[in-house]
Amino acid sequence: MAGNRALYEQVILEHNKKPRNFREMPDATRKLEGFNPLCGDHFTLFVKLNGDVVEDVSFSGAGCAISKSSASVMTTLIKGKTIKEAEQLFATFHKMVTAPPDAPIDEESAGRLAVFAGVREFPVRIKCATLAWHTLLSLLDGKASPVSTE
Amino acid sequence: MPPRRPPLTTADIARIRDDFPVLHVRRGGKDLVYLDNAATSQKPRLVIDTERHYYEAQNANVHRGMHYLSEIATNAYEEARKKVQRFINAPLTCEVIFTRGTTESINLVAQTFGRQNLHEGDEVLISAMEHHSNIVPWQMLCESCGAKLKVIPINERGELKMDEFEKLISPRTKIVSVVHVSNALGTINTVKEICAIAHKHGVPVLVDGAQAVPHLPIDVQDIGCDFYAFSGHKMCGPTGIGVLFGRAERLNLMPPFMGGGDMILSVTFEKTTYNGLPYKFEAGTPNIAGVIALGAAIDYLDGIGMDRIAAYEHDLTQYGTQVLQSIEGVKMIGTAREKAGALSFVMESAHAHDIGQLLSDQGVAIRAGHHCAQPVMQCFGVPATARASLAFYNTKEDLDALGAALRKVNEVFA
Ligand SMILES: Cc1ncc(COP(=O)(O)O)c(C=O)c1O
């Protein structure tokens, strides 16, 4: 079980079961859908922007434990951050999940994202872990067409 | 008819398992539990050894050389064709065409019979439970000639709605192409009845037998189909080899699929005369080792007996269904009255991919996803399913291991 205990960290299971900010946002300033056609993961992200600050963020939809918990954790980290800070967080996250399995994890910069480090050992799951992030960045970038991982 | 042999016993299965080296790959101190047979089956030593023997002792091109090895290779190659003929009870040896697999077999028919016979406004009739390889080739054909694709719907159990089927046949229907056994649902379709109905309207039928040939005795004359397509790798043979059976009177009228060597009688720059069956459809150097090893796979399956395999797997399928239904939160996708091979399901606690991943870590190999049948997933309103698929070398213990691993999934995701 070693591999998957690392993948399905308790935090991930917990966010999967009780996702944070898991709701639609009728007064969102922007919203965007993201798909992972191969797995059928499908989320909609909502943000309320105040200037370049993400005042509120939420998501709805369905997907595997990795994609859902990643979206959930992301919303908790992004709320109150500027667009630039969000982009930096994603860069850190992306670097971590796409690194070789034996690369050291920079716990300090990864912070609460470090629970997703196990994804590195399962390349097919990287798309699951990054779906919400890709969708968010497109959304913050002002894109209107749905995001697909394919 | 050979005399009926007694049913397969536990001891028989244990001996059979020893013929498959891969079944003894270890995961976590135990033999790997392989329940992904619908994706590809494992290979018995006989098949592996036959392929090696060909390269070590027989390798030469077929139908070309005058020399000793070429004669041996050609004989072995043509002998395998006769084995396939007997195995599916084709009337003629020349009605067996070797292809790369089911996908190529279907594309062959779409690109030859289809291009020749379909015109603007004509219709191709498939079903809602087709594998992408029995959808996309027809869509490509329709796009090129302005024909339309019509789809036979399925009911909530995952069975074809036969009354709708006949209504969907119109004077414009030029071919019916349906799956014999669904890879995503396990449904066994009543292909004999489908052929009878289609033929009443003068429409030819292609049957996708990729998931039927590994599990059931196949008699193409009894089914009455015009074309029957299947893959070697799902029936204990190597990858890269498959078969298209076609009735000679149809094949003779069809143009060649690909041009090249072997498919011609004579070539000048003014005119080329095509070869007869089956060579007209086998351009270029074929997968000789694959064909000969497919013949060995047939010898192996015949040695056990497809009737005994079907009976044993029938029990195993029922047992597997019981195991799955005993697990909290499991919902079967595909509950047809007649099923073979595939047990598809979803769980309340976990997404199919999470199930697949956790099972893999417990040494149980299943498949999670849309199984190249996205329209089926849409019918059932699920993004993906987990699928355990069986072969005759699986045991009740394998299914118990599946059950235990699924209970663990419930624990982890509780
Ligand atoms: C029902 C069915 N048809 C067609 C195919 C395609 O077979 P192949 O990939 O061997 O060409 C498959 C295999 O996945 C199948 O299950």
mmCIF file of N, CA and C in Angstrom, chain B residues 53-105:
data_model
loop_
_atom_site.group_PDB
_atom_site.id
_atom_site.type_symbol
_atom_site.label_atom_id
_atom_site.label_comp_id
_atom_site.label_asym_id
_atom_site.label_seq_id
_atom_site.Cartn_x
_atom_site.Cartn_y
_atom_site.Cartn_z
ATOM 1 N N HIS B 53 9.855 -19.813 -31.695
ATOM 2 C CA HIS B 53 10.290 -20.868 -32.598
ATOM 3 C C HIS B 53 10.259 -20.393 -34.051
ATOM 4 N N TYR B 54 9.249 -19.621 -34.371
ATOM 5 C CA TYR B 54 9.170 -19.107 -35.745
ATOM 6 C C TYR B 54 10.420 -18.283 -36.066
ATOM 7 N N TYR B 55 10.780 -17.373 -35.168
ATOM 8 C CA TYR B 55 11.940 -16.528 -35.455
ATOM 9 C C TYR B 55 13.246 -17.316 -35.403
ATOM 10 N N GLU B 56 13.272 -18.349 -34.567
ATOM 11 C CA GLU B 56 14.527 -19.098 -34.431
ATOM 12 C C GLU B 56 14.711 -20.142 -35.521
ATOM 13 N N ALA B 57 13.601 -20.668 -36.054
ATOM 14 C CA ALA B 57 13.749 -21.831 -36.935
ATOM 15 C C ALA B 57 12.998 -21.737 -38.257
ATOM 16 N N GLN B 58 12.139 -20.735 -38.409
ATOM 17 C CA GLN B 58 11.298 -20.742 -39.608
ATOM 18 C C GLN B 58 11.283 -19.427 -40.366
ATOM 19 N N ASN B 59 11.929 -18.386 -39.816
ATOM 20 C CA ASN B 59 11.718 -17.047 -40.352
ATOM 21 C C ASN B 59 12.066 -16.884 -41.841
ATOM 22 N N ALA B 60 11.083 -16.548 -42.622
ATOM 23 C CA ALA B 60 11.262 -16.205 -44.034
ATOM 24 C C ALA B 60 9.999 -15.500 -44.474
ATOM 25 N N ASN B 61 10.075 -14.791 -45.598
ATOM 26 C CA ASN B 61 8.851 -14.158 -46.078
ATOM 27 C C ASN B 61 7.951 -15.217 -46.710
ATOM 28 N N VAL B 62 6.651 -14.915 -46.699
ATOM 29 C CA VAL B 62 5.698 -15.907 -47.194
ATOM 30 C C VAL B 62 5.300 -15.616 -48.643
ATOM 31 N N HIS B 63 4.892 -16.636 -49.330
ATOM 32 C CA HIS B 63 4.377 -16.533 -50.696
ATOM 33 C C HIS B 63 5.382 -15.928 -51.660
ATOM 34 N N ARG B 64 6.669 -15.965 -51.355
ATOM 35 C CA ARG B 64 7.638 -15.288 -52.217
ATOM 36 C C ARG B 64 8.799 -16.196 -52.602
ATOM 37 N N GLY B 65 9.493 -16.714 -51.566
ATOM 38 C CA GLY B 65 10.728 -17.436 -51.870
ATOM 39 C C GLY B 65 10.453 -18.843 -52.376
ATOM 40 N N MET B 66 11.420 -19.377 -53.070
ATOM 41 C CA MET B 66 11.354 -20.763 -53.528
ATOM 42 C C MET B 66 12.071 -21.656 -52.522
ATOM 43 N N HIS B 67 12.710 -21.012 -51.549
ATOM 44 C CA HIS B 67 13.639 -21.794 -50.724
ATOM 45 C C HIS B 67 12.929 -22.481 -49.555
ATOM 46 N N TYR B 68 13.725 -23.324 -48.925
ATOM 47 C CA TYR B 68 13.240 -24.191 -47.859
ATOM 48 C C TYR B 68 12.462 -23.440 -46.770
ATOM 49 N N LEU B 69 13.105 -22.388 -46.211
ATOM 50 C CA LEU B 69 12.463 -21.683 -45.091
ATOM 51 C C LEU B 69 11.171 -21.018 -45.533
ATOM 52 N N SER B 70 11.197 -20.465 -46.711
ATOM 53 C CA SER B 70 9.997 -19.760 -47.172
ATOM 54 C C SER B 70 8.827 -20.730 -47.296
ATOM 55 N N GLU B 71 9.142 -21.931 -47.705
ATOM 56 C CA GLU B 71 8.085 -22.928 -47.829
ATOM 57 C C GLU B 71 7.508 -23.286 -46.454
ATOM 58 N N ILE B 72 8.421 -23.435 -45.504
ATOM 59 C CA ILE B 72 7.965 -23.763 -44.143
ATOM 60 C C ILE B 72 7.106 -22.629 -43.586
ATOM 61 N N ALA B 73 7.596 -21.398 -43.761
ATOM 62 C CA ALA B 73 6.861 -20.245 -43.223
ATOM 63 C C ALA B 73 5.499 -20.126 -43.900
ATOM 64 N N THR B 74 5.487 -20.295 -45.213
ATOM 65 C CA THR B 74 4.223 -20.174 -45.944
ATOM 66 C C THR B 74 3.235 -21.247 -45.489
ATOM 67 N N ASN B 75 3.730 -22.461 -45.325
ATOM 68 C CA ASN B 75 2.844 -23.537 -44.870
ATOM 69 C C ASN B 75 2.270 -23.254 -43.485
ATOM 70 N N ALA B 76 3.163 -22.788 -42.591
ATOM 71 C CA ALA B 76 2.702 -22.516 -41.223
ATOM 72 C C ALA B 76 1.668 -21.390 -41.233
ATOM 73 N N TYR B 77 1.941 -20.397 -42.063
ATOM 74 C CA TYR B 77 1.037 -19.244 -42.174
ATOM 75 C C TYR B 77 -0.332 -19.696 -42.693
ATOM 76 N N GLU B 78 -0.343 -20.489 -43.732
ATOM 77 C CA GLU B 78 -1.619 -20.928 -44.309
ATOM 78 C C GLU B 78 -2.317 -21.963 -43.425
ATOM 79 N N GLU B 79 -1.526 -22.710 -42.686
ATOM 80 C CA GLU B 79 -2.111 -23.666 -41.741
ATOM 81 C C GLU B 79 -2.900 -22.906 -40.668
ATOM 82 N N ALA B 80 -2.336 -21.772 -40.233
ATOM 83 C CA ALA B 80 -3.018 -20.956 -39.217
ATOM 84 C C ALA B 80 -4.344 -20.427 -39.756
ATOM 85 N N ARG B 81 -4.376 -20.124 -41.023
ATOM 86 C CA ARG B 81 -5.613 -19.637 -41.625
ATOM 87 C C ARG B 81 -6.696 -20.727 -41.545
ATOM 88 N N LYS B 82 -6.270 -21.960 -41.771
ATOM 89 C CA LYS B 82 -7.242 -23.059 -41.684
ATOM 90 C C LYS B 82 -7.721 -23.248 -40.247
ATOM 91 N N LYS B 83 -6.796 -23.027 -39.300
ATOM 92 C CA LYS B 83 -7.205 -23.146 -37.889
ATOM 93 C C LYS B 83 -8.271 -22.103 -37.551
ATOM 94 N N VAL B 84 -8.060 -20.885 -38.037
ATOM 95 C CA VAL B 84 -9.057 -19.833 -37.786
ATOM 96 C C VAL B 84 -10.379 -20.219 -38.434
ATOM 97 N N GLN B 85 -10.291 -20.714 -39.646
ATOM 98 C CA GLN B 85 -11.506 -21.112 -40.372
ATOM 99 C C GLN B 85 -12.309 -22.119 -39.541
ATOM 100 N N ARG B 86 -11.593 -23.160 -39.048
ATOM 101 C CA ARG B 86 -12.288 -24.184 -38.257
ATOM 102 C C ARG B 86 -12.846 -23.589 -36.966
ATOM 103 N N PHE B 87 -12.049 -22.703 -36.370
ATOM 104 C CA PHE B 87 -12.397 -22.163 -35.050
ATOM 105 C C PHE B 87 -13.703 -21.377 -35.082
ATOM 106 N N ILE B 88 -13.947 -20.659 -36.177
ATOM 107 C CA ILE B 88 -15.183 -19.865 -36.260
ATOM 108 C C ILE B 88 -16.169 -20.489 -37.243
ATOM 109 N N ASN B 89 -15.833 -21.693 -37.704
ATOM 110 C CA ASN B 89 -16.655 -22.424 -38.668
ATOM 111 C C ASN B 89 -16.989 -21.611 -39.924
ATOM 112 N N ALA B 90 -15.952 -20.984 -40.489
ATOM 113 C CA ALA B 90 -16.145 -20.286 -41.765
ATOM 114 C C ALA B 90 -16.262 -21.325 -42.868
ATOM 115 N N PRO B 91 -17.125 -21.082 -43.861
ATOM 116 C CA PRO B 91 -17.274 -22.071 -44.937
ATOM 117 C C PRO B 91 -15.977 -22.292 -45.719
ATOM 118 N N LEU B 92 -15.259 -21.212 -46.025
ATOM 119 C CA LEU B 92 -14.074 -21.322 -46.876
ATOM 120 C C LEU B 92 -12.835 -20.740 -46.199
ATOM 121 N N THR B 93 -11.681 -21.358 -46.462
ATOM 122 C CA THR B 93 -10.430 -20.837 -45.904
ATOM 123 C C THR B 93 -10.154 -19.425 -46.421
ATOM 124 N N CYS B 94 -10.490 -19.166 -47.677
ATOM 125 C CA CYS B 94 -10.154 -17.866 -48.269
ATOM 126 C C CYS B 94 -11.058 -16.751 -47.748
ATOM 127 N N GLU B 95 -11.998 -17.097 -46.879
ATOM 128 C CA GLU B 95 -12.840 -16.060 -46.276
ATOM 129 C C GLU B 95 -12.224 -15.501 -44.996
ATOM 130 N N VAL B 96 -11.058 -16.021 -44.635
ATOM 131 C CA VAL B 96 -10.342 -15.556 -43.444
ATOM 132 C C VAL B 96 -9.236 -14.613 -43.888
ATOM 133 N N ILE B 97 -9.369 -13.337 -43.519
ATOM 134 C CA ILE B 97 -8.378 -12.327 -43.894
ATOM 135 C C ILE B 97 -7.649 -11.890 -42.640
ATOM 136 N N PHE B 98 -6.324 -11.885 -42.706
ATOM 137 C CA PHE B 98 -5.567 -11.430 -41.546
ATOM 138 C C PHE B 98 -5.392 -9.918 -41.587
ATOM 139 N N THR B 99 -5.640 -9.298 -40.426
ATOM 140 C CA THR B 99 -5.500 -7.848 -40.285
ATOM 141 C C THR B 99 -4.683 -7.599 -39.017
ATOM 142 N N ARG B 100 -4.573 -6.328 -38.646
ATOM 143 C CA ARG B 100 -3.860 -6.010 -37.397
ATOM 144 C C ARG B 100 -4.747 -6.233 -36.182
ATOM 145 N N GLY B 101 -6.047 -6.284 -36.397
ATOM 146 C CA GLY B 101 -6.939 -6.453 -35.254
ATOM 147 C C GLY B 101 -8.346 -6.045 -35.631
ATOM 148 N N THR B 102 -9.227 -6.065 -34.646
ATOM 149 C CA THR B 102 -10.625 -5.695 -34.876
ATOM 150 C C THR B 102 -10.743 -4.326 -35.538
ATOM 151 N N THR B 103 -9.985 -3.384 -35.019
ATOM 152 C CA THR B 103 -10.061 -2.011 -35.528
ATOM 153 C C THR B 103 -9.782 -1.981 -37.019
ATOM 154 N N GLU B 104 -8.709 -2.643 -37.428
ATOM 155 C CA GLU B 104 -8.381 -2.635 -38.852
ATOM 156 C C GLU B 104 -9.434 -3.395 -39.655
ATOM 157 N N SER B 105 -9.957 -4.475 -39.093
ATOM 158 C CA SER B 105 -10.973 -5.251 -39.808
ATOM 159 C C SER B 105 -12.199 -4.385 -40.110
#
